[in-house]
XYZ file of C-alpha atoms in Angstrom:
623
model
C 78.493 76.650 -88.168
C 80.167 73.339 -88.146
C 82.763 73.983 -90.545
C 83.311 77.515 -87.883
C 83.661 75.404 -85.122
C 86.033 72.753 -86.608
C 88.123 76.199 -87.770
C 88.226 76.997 -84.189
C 89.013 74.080 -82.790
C 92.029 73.952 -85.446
C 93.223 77.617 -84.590
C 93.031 76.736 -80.969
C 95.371 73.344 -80.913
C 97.742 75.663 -83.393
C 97.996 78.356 -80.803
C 98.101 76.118 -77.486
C 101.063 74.199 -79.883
C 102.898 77.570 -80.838
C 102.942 78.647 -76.628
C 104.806 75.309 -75.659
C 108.589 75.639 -74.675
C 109.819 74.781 -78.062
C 107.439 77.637 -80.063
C 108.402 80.178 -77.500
C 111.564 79.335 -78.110
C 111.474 79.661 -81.297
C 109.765 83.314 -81.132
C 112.097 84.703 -78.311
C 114.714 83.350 -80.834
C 112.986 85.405 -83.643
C 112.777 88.317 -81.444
C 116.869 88.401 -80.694
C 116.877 88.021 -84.527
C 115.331 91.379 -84.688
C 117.333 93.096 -82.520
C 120.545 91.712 -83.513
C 120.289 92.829 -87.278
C 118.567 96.269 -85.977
C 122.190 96.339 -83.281
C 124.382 95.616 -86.188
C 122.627 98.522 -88.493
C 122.174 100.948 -85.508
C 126.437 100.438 -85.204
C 126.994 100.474 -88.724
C 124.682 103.990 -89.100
C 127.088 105.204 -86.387
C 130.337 104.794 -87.906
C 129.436 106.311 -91.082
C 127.466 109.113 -89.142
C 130.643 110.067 -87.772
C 132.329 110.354 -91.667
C 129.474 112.565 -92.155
C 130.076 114.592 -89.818
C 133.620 114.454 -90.292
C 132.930 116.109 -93.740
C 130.436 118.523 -93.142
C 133.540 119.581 -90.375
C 136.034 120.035 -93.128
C 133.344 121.974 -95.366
C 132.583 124.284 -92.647
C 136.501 124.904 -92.493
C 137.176 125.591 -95.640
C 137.543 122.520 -97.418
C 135.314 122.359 -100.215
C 136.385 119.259 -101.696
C 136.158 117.203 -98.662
C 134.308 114.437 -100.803
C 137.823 113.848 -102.301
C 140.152 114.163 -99.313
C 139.943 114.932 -95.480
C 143.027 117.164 -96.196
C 142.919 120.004 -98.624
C 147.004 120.151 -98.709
C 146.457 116.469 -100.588
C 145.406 118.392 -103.547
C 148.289 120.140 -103.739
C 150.465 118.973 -106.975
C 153.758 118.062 -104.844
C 151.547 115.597 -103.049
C 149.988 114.289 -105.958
C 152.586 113.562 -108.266
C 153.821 110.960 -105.891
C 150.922 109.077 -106.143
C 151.073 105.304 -107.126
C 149.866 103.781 -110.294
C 146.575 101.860 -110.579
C 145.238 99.779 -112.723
C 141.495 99.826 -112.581
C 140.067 96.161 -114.081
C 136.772 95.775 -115.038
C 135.359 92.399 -116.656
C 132.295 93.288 -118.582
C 129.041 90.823 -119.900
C 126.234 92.517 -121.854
C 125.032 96.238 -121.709
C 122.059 97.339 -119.515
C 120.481 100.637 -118.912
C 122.148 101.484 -115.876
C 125.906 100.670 -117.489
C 126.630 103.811 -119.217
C 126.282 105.799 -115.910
C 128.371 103.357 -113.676
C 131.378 103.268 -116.534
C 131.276 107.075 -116.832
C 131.554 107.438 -113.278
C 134.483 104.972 -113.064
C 136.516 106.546 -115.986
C 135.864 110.276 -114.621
C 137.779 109.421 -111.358
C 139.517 112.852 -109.993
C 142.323 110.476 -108.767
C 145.442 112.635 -109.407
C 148.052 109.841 -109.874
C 148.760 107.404 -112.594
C 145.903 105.958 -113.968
C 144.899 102.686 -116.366
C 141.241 101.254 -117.368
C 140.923 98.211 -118.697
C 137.709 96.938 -120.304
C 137.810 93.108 -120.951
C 135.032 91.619 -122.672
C 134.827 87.662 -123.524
C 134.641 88.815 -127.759
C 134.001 91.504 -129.991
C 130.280 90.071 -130.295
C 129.886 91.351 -126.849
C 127.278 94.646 -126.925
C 129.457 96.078 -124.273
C 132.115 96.046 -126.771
C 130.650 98.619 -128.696
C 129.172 100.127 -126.179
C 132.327 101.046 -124.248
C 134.592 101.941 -127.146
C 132.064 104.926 -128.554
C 132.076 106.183 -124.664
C 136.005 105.903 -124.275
C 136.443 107.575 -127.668
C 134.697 110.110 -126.769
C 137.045 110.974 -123.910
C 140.187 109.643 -125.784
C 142.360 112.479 -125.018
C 141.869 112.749 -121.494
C 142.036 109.163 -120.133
C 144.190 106.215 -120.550
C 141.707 103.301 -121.104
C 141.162 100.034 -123.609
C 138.865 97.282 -124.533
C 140.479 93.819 -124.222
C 139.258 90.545 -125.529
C 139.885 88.014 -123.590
C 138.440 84.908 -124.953
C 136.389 82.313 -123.838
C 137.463 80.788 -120.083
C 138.193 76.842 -119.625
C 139.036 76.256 -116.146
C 137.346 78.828 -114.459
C 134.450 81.378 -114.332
C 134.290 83.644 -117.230
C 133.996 87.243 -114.972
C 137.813 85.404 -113.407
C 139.444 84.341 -116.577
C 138.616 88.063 -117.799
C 140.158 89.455 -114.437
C 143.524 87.667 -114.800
C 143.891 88.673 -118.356
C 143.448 92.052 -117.429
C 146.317 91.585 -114.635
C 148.486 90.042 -117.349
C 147.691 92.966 -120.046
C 148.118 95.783 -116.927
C 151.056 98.272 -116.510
C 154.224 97.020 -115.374
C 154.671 99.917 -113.201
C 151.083 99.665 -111.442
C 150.930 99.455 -107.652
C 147.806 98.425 -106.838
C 145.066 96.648 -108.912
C 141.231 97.643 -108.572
C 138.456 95.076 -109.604
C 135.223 96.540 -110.171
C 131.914 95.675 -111.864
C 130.144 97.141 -114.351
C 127.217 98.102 -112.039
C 129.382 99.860 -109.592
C 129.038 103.748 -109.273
C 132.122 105.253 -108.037
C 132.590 108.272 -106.558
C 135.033 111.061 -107.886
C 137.535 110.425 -104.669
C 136.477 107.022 -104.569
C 139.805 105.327 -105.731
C 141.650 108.239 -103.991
C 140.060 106.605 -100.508
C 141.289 102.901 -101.585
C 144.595 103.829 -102.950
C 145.135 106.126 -99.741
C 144.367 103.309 -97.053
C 146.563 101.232 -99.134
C 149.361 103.477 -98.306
C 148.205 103.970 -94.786
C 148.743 100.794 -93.950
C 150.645 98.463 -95.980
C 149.637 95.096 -94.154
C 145.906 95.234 -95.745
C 145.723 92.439 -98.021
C 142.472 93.063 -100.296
C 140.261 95.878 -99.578
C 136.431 96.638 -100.297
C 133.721 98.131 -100.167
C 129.658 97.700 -100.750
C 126.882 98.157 -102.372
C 123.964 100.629 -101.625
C 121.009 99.173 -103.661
C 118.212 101.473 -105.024
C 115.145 99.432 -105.406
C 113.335 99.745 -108.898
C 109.923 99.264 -107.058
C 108.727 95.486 -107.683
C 109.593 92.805 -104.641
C 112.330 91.244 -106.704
C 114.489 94.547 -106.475
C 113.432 94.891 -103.151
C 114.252 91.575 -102.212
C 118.144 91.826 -103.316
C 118.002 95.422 -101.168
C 116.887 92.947 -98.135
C 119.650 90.300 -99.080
C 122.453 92.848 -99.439
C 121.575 94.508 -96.085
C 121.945 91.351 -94.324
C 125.063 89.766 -95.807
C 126.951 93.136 -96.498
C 126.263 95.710 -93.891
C 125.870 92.951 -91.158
C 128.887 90.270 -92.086
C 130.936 93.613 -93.338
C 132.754 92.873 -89.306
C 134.135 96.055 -88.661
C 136.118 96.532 -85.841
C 136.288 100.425 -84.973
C 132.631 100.370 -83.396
C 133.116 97.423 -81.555
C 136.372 98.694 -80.228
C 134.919 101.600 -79.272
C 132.104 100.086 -77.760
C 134.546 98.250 -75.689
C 136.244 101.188 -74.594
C 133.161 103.182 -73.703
C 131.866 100.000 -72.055
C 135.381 99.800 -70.022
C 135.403 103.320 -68.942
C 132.019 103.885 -67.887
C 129.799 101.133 -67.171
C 132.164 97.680 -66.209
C 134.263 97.412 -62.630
C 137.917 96.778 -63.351
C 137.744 93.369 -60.847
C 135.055 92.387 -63.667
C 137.165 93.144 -66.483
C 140.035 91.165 -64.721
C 137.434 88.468 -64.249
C 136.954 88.237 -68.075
C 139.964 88.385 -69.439
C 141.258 85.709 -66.908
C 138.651 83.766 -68.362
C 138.904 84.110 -71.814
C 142.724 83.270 -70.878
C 141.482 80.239 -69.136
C 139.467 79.448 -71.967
C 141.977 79.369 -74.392
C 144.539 77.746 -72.515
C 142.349 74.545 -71.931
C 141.055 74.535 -75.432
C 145.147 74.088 -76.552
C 145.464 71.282 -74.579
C 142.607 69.509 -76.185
C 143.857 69.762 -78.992
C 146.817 67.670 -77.623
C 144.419 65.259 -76.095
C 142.158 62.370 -77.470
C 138.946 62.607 -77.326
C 137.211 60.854 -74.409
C 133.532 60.616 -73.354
C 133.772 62.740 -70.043
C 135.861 64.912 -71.714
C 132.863 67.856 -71.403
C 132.869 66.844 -67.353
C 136.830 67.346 -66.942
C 136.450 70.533 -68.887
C 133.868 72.131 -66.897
C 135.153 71.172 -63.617
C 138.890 72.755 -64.464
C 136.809 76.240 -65.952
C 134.903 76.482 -62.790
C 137.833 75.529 -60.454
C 140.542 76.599 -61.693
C 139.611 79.482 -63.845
C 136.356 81.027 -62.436
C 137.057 80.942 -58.779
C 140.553 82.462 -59.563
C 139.115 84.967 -61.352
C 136.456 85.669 -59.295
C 139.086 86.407 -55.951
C 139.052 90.077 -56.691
C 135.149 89.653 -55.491
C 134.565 89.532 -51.886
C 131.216 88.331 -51.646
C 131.631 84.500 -51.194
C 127.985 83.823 -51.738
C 128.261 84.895 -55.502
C 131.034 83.496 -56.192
C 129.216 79.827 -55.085
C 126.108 81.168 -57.238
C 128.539 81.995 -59.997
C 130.080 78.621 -59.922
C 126.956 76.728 -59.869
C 125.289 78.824 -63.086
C 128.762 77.919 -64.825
C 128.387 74.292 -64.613
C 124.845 74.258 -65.119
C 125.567 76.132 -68.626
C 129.299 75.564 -69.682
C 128.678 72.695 -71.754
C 126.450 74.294 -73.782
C 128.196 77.171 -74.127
C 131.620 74.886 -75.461
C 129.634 72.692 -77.567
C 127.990 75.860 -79.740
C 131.137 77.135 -79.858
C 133.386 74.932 -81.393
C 130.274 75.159 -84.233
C 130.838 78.002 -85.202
C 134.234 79.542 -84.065
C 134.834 79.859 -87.954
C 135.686 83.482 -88.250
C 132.523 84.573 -90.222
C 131.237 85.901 -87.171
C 128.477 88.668 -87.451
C 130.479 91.747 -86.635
C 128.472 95.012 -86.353
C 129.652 97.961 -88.153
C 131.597 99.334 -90.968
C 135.175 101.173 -91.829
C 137.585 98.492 -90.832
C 138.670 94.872 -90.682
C 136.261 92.928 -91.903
C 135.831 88.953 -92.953
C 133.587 88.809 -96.219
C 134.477 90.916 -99.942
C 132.048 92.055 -102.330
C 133.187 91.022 -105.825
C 131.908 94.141 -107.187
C 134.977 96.794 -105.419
C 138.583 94.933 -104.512
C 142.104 96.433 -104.360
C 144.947 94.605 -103.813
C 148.836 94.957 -104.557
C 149.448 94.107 -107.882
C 152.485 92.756 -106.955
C 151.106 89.674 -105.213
C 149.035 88.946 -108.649
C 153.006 89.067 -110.044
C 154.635 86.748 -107.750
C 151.114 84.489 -107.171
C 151.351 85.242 -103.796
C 149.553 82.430 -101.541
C 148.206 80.622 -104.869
C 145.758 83.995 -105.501
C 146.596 83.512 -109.536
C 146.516 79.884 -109.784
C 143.584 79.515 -107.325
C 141.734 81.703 -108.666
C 142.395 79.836 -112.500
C 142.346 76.650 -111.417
C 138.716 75.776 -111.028
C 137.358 78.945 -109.630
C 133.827 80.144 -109.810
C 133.733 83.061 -107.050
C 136.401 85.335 -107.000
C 135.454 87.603 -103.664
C 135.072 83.851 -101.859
C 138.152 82.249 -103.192
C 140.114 85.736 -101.794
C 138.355 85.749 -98.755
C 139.618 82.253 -98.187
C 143.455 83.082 -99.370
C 143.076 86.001 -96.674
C 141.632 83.784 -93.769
C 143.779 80.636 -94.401
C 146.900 83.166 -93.975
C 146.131 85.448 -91.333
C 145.725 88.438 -94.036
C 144.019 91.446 -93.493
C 140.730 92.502 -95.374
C 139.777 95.888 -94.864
C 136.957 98.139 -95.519
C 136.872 101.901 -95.135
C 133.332 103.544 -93.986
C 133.430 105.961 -97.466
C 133.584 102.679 -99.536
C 129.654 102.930 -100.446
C 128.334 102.843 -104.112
C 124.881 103.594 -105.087
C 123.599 100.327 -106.700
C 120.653 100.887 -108.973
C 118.817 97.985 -109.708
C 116.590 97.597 -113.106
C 113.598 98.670 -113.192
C 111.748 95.529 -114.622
C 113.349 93.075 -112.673
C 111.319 90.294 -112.407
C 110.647 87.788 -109.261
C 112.183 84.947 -111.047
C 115.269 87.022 -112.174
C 115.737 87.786 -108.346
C 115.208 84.004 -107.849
C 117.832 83.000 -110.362
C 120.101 85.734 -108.935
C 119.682 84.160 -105.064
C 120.751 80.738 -106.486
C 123.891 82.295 -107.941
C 124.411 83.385 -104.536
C 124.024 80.695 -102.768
C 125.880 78.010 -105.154
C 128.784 80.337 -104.477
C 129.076 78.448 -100.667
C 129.185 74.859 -102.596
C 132.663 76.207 -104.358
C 135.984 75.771 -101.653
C 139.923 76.072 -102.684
C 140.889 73.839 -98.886
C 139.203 71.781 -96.316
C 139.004 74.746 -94.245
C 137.457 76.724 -96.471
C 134.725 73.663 -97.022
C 134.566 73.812 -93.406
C 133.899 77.539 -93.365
C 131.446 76.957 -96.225
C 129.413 74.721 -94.447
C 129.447 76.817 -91.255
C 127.720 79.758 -93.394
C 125.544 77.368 -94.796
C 124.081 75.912 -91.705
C 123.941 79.435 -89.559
C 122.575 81.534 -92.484
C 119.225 78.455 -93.122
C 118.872 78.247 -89.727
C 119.148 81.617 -88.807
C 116.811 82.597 -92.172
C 114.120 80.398 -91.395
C 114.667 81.047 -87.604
C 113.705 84.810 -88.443
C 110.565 83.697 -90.976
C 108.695 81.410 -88.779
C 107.885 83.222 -85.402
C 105.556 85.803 -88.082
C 103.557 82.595 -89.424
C 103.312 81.787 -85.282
C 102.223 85.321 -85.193
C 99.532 84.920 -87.536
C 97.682 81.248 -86.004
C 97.899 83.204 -82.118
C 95.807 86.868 -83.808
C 93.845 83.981 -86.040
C 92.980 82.275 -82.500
C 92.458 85.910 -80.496
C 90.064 86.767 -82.870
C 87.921 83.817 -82.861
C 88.684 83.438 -79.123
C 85.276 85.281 -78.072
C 83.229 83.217 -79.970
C 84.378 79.647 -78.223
C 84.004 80.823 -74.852
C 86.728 78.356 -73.414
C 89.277 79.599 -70.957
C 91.923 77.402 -72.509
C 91.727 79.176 -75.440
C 91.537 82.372 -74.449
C 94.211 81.411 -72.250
C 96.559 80.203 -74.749
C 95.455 83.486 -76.756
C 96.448 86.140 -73.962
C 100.342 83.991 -73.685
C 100.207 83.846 -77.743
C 99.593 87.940 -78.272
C 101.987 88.428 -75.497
C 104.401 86.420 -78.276
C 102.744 88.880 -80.785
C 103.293 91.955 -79.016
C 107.172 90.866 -78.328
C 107.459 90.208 -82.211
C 105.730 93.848 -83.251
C 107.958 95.206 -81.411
C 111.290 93.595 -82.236
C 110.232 94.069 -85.992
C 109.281 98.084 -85.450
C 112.973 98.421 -83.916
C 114.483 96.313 -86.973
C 112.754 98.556 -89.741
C 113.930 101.755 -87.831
C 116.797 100.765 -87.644
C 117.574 99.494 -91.171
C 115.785 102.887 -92.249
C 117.675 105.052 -90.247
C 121.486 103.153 -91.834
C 119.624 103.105 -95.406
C 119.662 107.246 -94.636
C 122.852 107.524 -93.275
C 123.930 105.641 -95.871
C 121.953 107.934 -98.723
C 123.337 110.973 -97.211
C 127.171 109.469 -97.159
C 126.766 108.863 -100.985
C 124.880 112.458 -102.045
C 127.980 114.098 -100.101
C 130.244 111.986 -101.839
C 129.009 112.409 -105.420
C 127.911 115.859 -104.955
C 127.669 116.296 -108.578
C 126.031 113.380 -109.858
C 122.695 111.825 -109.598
C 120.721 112.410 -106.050
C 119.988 109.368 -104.331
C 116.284 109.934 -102.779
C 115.006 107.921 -99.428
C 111.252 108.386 -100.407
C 111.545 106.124 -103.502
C 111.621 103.084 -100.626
C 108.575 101.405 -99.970
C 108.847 99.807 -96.564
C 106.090 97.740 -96.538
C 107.630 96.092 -100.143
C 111.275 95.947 -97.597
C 109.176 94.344 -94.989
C 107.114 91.331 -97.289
C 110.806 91.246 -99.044
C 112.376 89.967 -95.463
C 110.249 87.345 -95.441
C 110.156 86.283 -98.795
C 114.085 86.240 -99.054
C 114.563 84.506 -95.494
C 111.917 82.146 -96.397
C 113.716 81.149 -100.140
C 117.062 81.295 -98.655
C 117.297 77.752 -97.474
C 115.368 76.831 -100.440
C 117.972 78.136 -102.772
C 120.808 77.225 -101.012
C 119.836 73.142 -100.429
C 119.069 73.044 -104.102
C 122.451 74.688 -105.078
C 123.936 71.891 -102.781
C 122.368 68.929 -104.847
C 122.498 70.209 -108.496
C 126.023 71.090 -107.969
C 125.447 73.053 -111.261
C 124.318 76.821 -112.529
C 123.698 78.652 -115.363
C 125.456 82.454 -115.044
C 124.191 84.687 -118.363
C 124.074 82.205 -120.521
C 127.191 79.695 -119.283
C 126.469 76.263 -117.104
C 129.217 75.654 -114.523
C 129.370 72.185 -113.018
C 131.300 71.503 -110.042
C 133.527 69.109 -108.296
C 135.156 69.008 -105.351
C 134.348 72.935 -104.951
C 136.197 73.541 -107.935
C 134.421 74.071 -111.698
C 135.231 70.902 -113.509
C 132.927 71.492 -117.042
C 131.984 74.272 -119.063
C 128.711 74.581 -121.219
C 128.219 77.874 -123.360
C 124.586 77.761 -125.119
C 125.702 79.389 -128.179
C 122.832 81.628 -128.428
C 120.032 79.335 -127.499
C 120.046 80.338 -123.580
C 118.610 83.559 -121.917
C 119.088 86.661 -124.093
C 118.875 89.336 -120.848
C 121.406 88.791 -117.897
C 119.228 88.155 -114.380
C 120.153 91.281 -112.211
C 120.951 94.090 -114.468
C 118.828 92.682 -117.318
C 121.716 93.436 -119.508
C 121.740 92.447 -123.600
C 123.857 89.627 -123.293
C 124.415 88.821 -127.243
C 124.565 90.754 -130.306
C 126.079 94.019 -131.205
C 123.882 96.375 -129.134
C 123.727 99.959 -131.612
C 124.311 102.943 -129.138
C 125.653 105.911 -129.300
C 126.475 108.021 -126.089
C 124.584 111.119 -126.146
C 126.497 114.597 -125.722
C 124.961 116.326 -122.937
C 126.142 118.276 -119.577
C 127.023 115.797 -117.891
C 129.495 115.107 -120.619
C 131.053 118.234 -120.969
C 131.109 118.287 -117.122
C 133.012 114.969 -117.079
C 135.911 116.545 -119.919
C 136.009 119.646 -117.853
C 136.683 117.527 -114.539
C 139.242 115.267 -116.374
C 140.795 118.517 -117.922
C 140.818 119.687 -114.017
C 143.092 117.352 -112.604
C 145.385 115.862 -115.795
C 148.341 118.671 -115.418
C 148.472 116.948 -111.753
C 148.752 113.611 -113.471
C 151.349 114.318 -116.083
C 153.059 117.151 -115.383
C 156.109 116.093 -112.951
């Protein structure tokens, strides 16, 4: 009984400590959390709804091979014999069960132009080696593709050094160069979609597109599904939705004075903010701010308003809150803001899918040759960079989705050695800026990680407390108990939006890919377990932070085998275990040494692959 009562008495200070201003904070914070992530997925199921739709449109009118173009008069040979080159580059390490697949569906592209693959593998002693010249003999005839060795890297990362030798070794004529990994699996019109935006608009800089990870069925798996959903399909920042969402907004809902009154603003805003740069920086500097916003911006904005007594109730809420508002802001006015859909411009590249003009790898336009060889660890980081520090466009189209199939005995600590890859990519920076930037993503994403985990251990000390509540028969308690399931209650139901949400894009998503590979493997939404995606949030929020403050002290990491140290963002030593490190890469668990014996079995699915490159070569060589 004693030791019952002293657990009491400990649930009940917990609870009466997680319903002070601070905890509720904290747990109104968590709730936002929630809803923001389940906001971002609702807008990003939206946009790619509407491609859906947009197919199943062109189906119903006759087009049957909408998953390759929204016009059937593309496929005509006129228009496809003045298609550009590409090269398609792809940097290989190891051979894993899922490999086979993913190159087959990247070599049996119905892309009617032009057309180059290029394997590169570190040596010869590489089981991909083998691996991938039995499966592009067998379809010799029909494709232009080669292995490449490229050596062993010395001032960079071994996946980059393979990348730029492929640019060096890749056709003079090519337009545009595609990176892709090994574990991406394209679609037949997939390159057709990249090279075609390309053309669309010739200001886009790099272009990408994400991953769509199928869980094997342990928490590890599960746990990269839950990490990719957040920094992909959140940070992807497309800007069609939230135009549109504007627009509607503007049209329907917002008076035109009020529209006035925030654009003024904003003006206002921006205005002042240029003259402090001009300015020293004084200690009432915050005080003279606010008071030339309210007087000088807000009440000139608000003139188009003709009730006086909100406009003094507007004022007074704007200097109460201002300063707040500036301070936060110059934090994190880095443009890695979270924008909320996909199938436009966007801030943040997936390594796995980039195309760019293979030009600017010929002149080493902005540095993107030499910074990516001199010192570089990340690739998609040190481009995103490039592209923010000169104004470039990144760009994403909403068809850009490859299924992602994780392995199937992917271990807890192989997902833990893959999150530490992940997060020592923010200690790596080609500028101050992009430090700067670094940092900013490394502060918001702990803060915001752990800001998500921690309201669910509140949760658990107030239903702890409620259900010993009865037996201690003290108001306080049950008091504190009614404010903490209130918290409870608020949390439940954040978290039951969230999980609908990410369901409902994980669908969306699931249908976008079946329609766009509708020959090749179905992609099934019952093989999710969504209590595993649930326990996976809050393991990978939790371990997060973890990761990413001991990537920021060790300053080192070991990637299949190699140890990169760093300094001053940039790799500065090389260490190659020769054998004696891990045998299996992390993620894929791919056979990382030794010449793997395989042989690519003849099936349907290859004669189906011949018969679809058989389809469309007279388009690609007959001019």
């Amino acid at each position: 009984m004693a030791a019952l009562e002293a657990l009491d008495a400990l649930l009940a200070a917990a609870s009466r400590a997680c319903c002070s201003p601070l905890a509720i904070f904290i747990q109104i914070q968590g709730c936002v959390i929630c809803l923001t992530l389940a906001l971002g997925w609702a807008c990003a199921a939206y946009i790619r709804n509407k491609v859906i739709r947009r197919m199943k449109l062109n189906i119903v009118n006759g087009n049957s091979f909408a998953f390759i173009c929204e016009d059937v008069n593309d496929l005509e040979h006129s228009a496809q014999v003045n298609l550009p080159r590409v090269s398609v580059i792809m940097p290989l390490k190891g051979f894993g069960e899922h490999n086979l697949q993913n190159w087959r569906s990247q070599i049996t592209s119905l892309y009617g132009g032009p057309l180059e693959f290029l394997f590169i593998v570190e040596s010869t002693d590489d089981p991909a080696y083998r691996a991938v010249s039995l499966l592009i003999s067998d379809f010799q005839d029909n494709i232009d593709a080669k292995v490449i060795v490229a050596g062993l890297s010395t001032t960079c990362s071994q996946k980059i050094h393979n990348q730029l030798v492929g640019v060096e070794r890749m056709h003079k004529e090519s337009k545009y160069v595609l990176f892709l990994d090994d574990d991406v699996r394209l679609h037949p019109g997939s390159i057709g979609a990249l090279t075609s935006e390309m053309e669309k608009n010739p200001e886009i800089f790099i272009q990408t597109g994400y991953p769509l990870d199928l869980p094997s069925g342990n928490l590890g798996s599960y746990c990269i599904y839950e990490y990719h959903m957040n920094t992909n399909n959140i940070t992807q920042g497309t800007h069609l939705s939230s135009v549109s969402s504007w627009s509607f907004l503007k049209r329907k809902i917002f008076p035109q004075n009020l529209i006035e009154f925030v654009i003024l603003t904003y003006r206002h805003i921006a205005r002042v903010m240029l003259v402090r740069r001009e300015l020293k920086f004084k200690k009432n500097f915050f005080k003279q701010f606010i008071h030339y916003l309210s007087e000088k911006c807000i009440f000139h904005s608000l003139t188009c308003f003709t009730n006086y007594h909100l406009v003094l109730e507007f004022h007074e809420i704007c200097v109460m809150r201002l300063s707040r508002m500036i301070s936060v802001t110059q934090i994190f006015s880095c443009p890695c803001s979270m924008g909320f859909a996909t199938g436009g411009r966007t801030v943040f590249l997936w390594g796995g899918c980039m195309m760019m003009h293979a030009e600017d790898f010929r002149k080493d336009l902005y540095g993107v040759v030499s910074g990516l060889q001199d010192g570089g660890y990340s690739d998609d980081m040190t481009l995103a960079a490039i592209a923010g520090q000169h104004k470039r466009l990144i760009w994403s189209p909403p068809v850009a989705v490859f299924p992602h199939p994780l392995a199937r005995d992917l271990s807890f600590s192989r997902y833990w050695n893959y999150l530490r890859k992940q997060t020592f990519v923010l200690e790596s920076y080609i500028s101050r800026v992009n430090w700067l930037m670094n940092r900013a993503l490394f502060s918001s994403h702990c803060y915001l990680s752990w800001g998500f985990v921690w309201p669910y251990f509140m949760a658990l000390i107030h239903l702890a407390a409620a259900l010993r509540a009865p037996y201690s028969g003290s108001r306080s308690e049950a008091s504190a108990s009614s404010c903490g399931l209130l918290l409870v209650s608020c949390l439940l139901v954040s978290t039951i939006i969230e999980l609908l949400s990410m369901w409902n894009l994980t669908k969306v998503e699931i249908q976008l890919c079946n329609m766009l590979s509708p020959e090749g493997p179905t992609v099934s939404l019952g093989s999710y377990d969504w209590r595993l995606v649930f326990l996976a949030m809050l393991v990978d929020n939790f371990l997060y932070p973890i990761s990413a403050i001991r990537s920021h002290f060790s300053q080192s990491i070991n990637w299949s085998g190699v140890r990169y140290h760093l300094k001053n963002g940039k790799i500065s030593k090389i260490e190659r275990s020769m054998g004696n490190g891990p045998t299996y890469s992390d993620l894929a668990w791919k056979h990382l040494y030794g010449k793997k014996q395989f042989t690519p079995k003849s099936s349907f699915l290859s004669s189906l692959s011949r018969s679809i490159v058989h389809w469309r070569q007279p388009k690609k060589y007959d001019i």
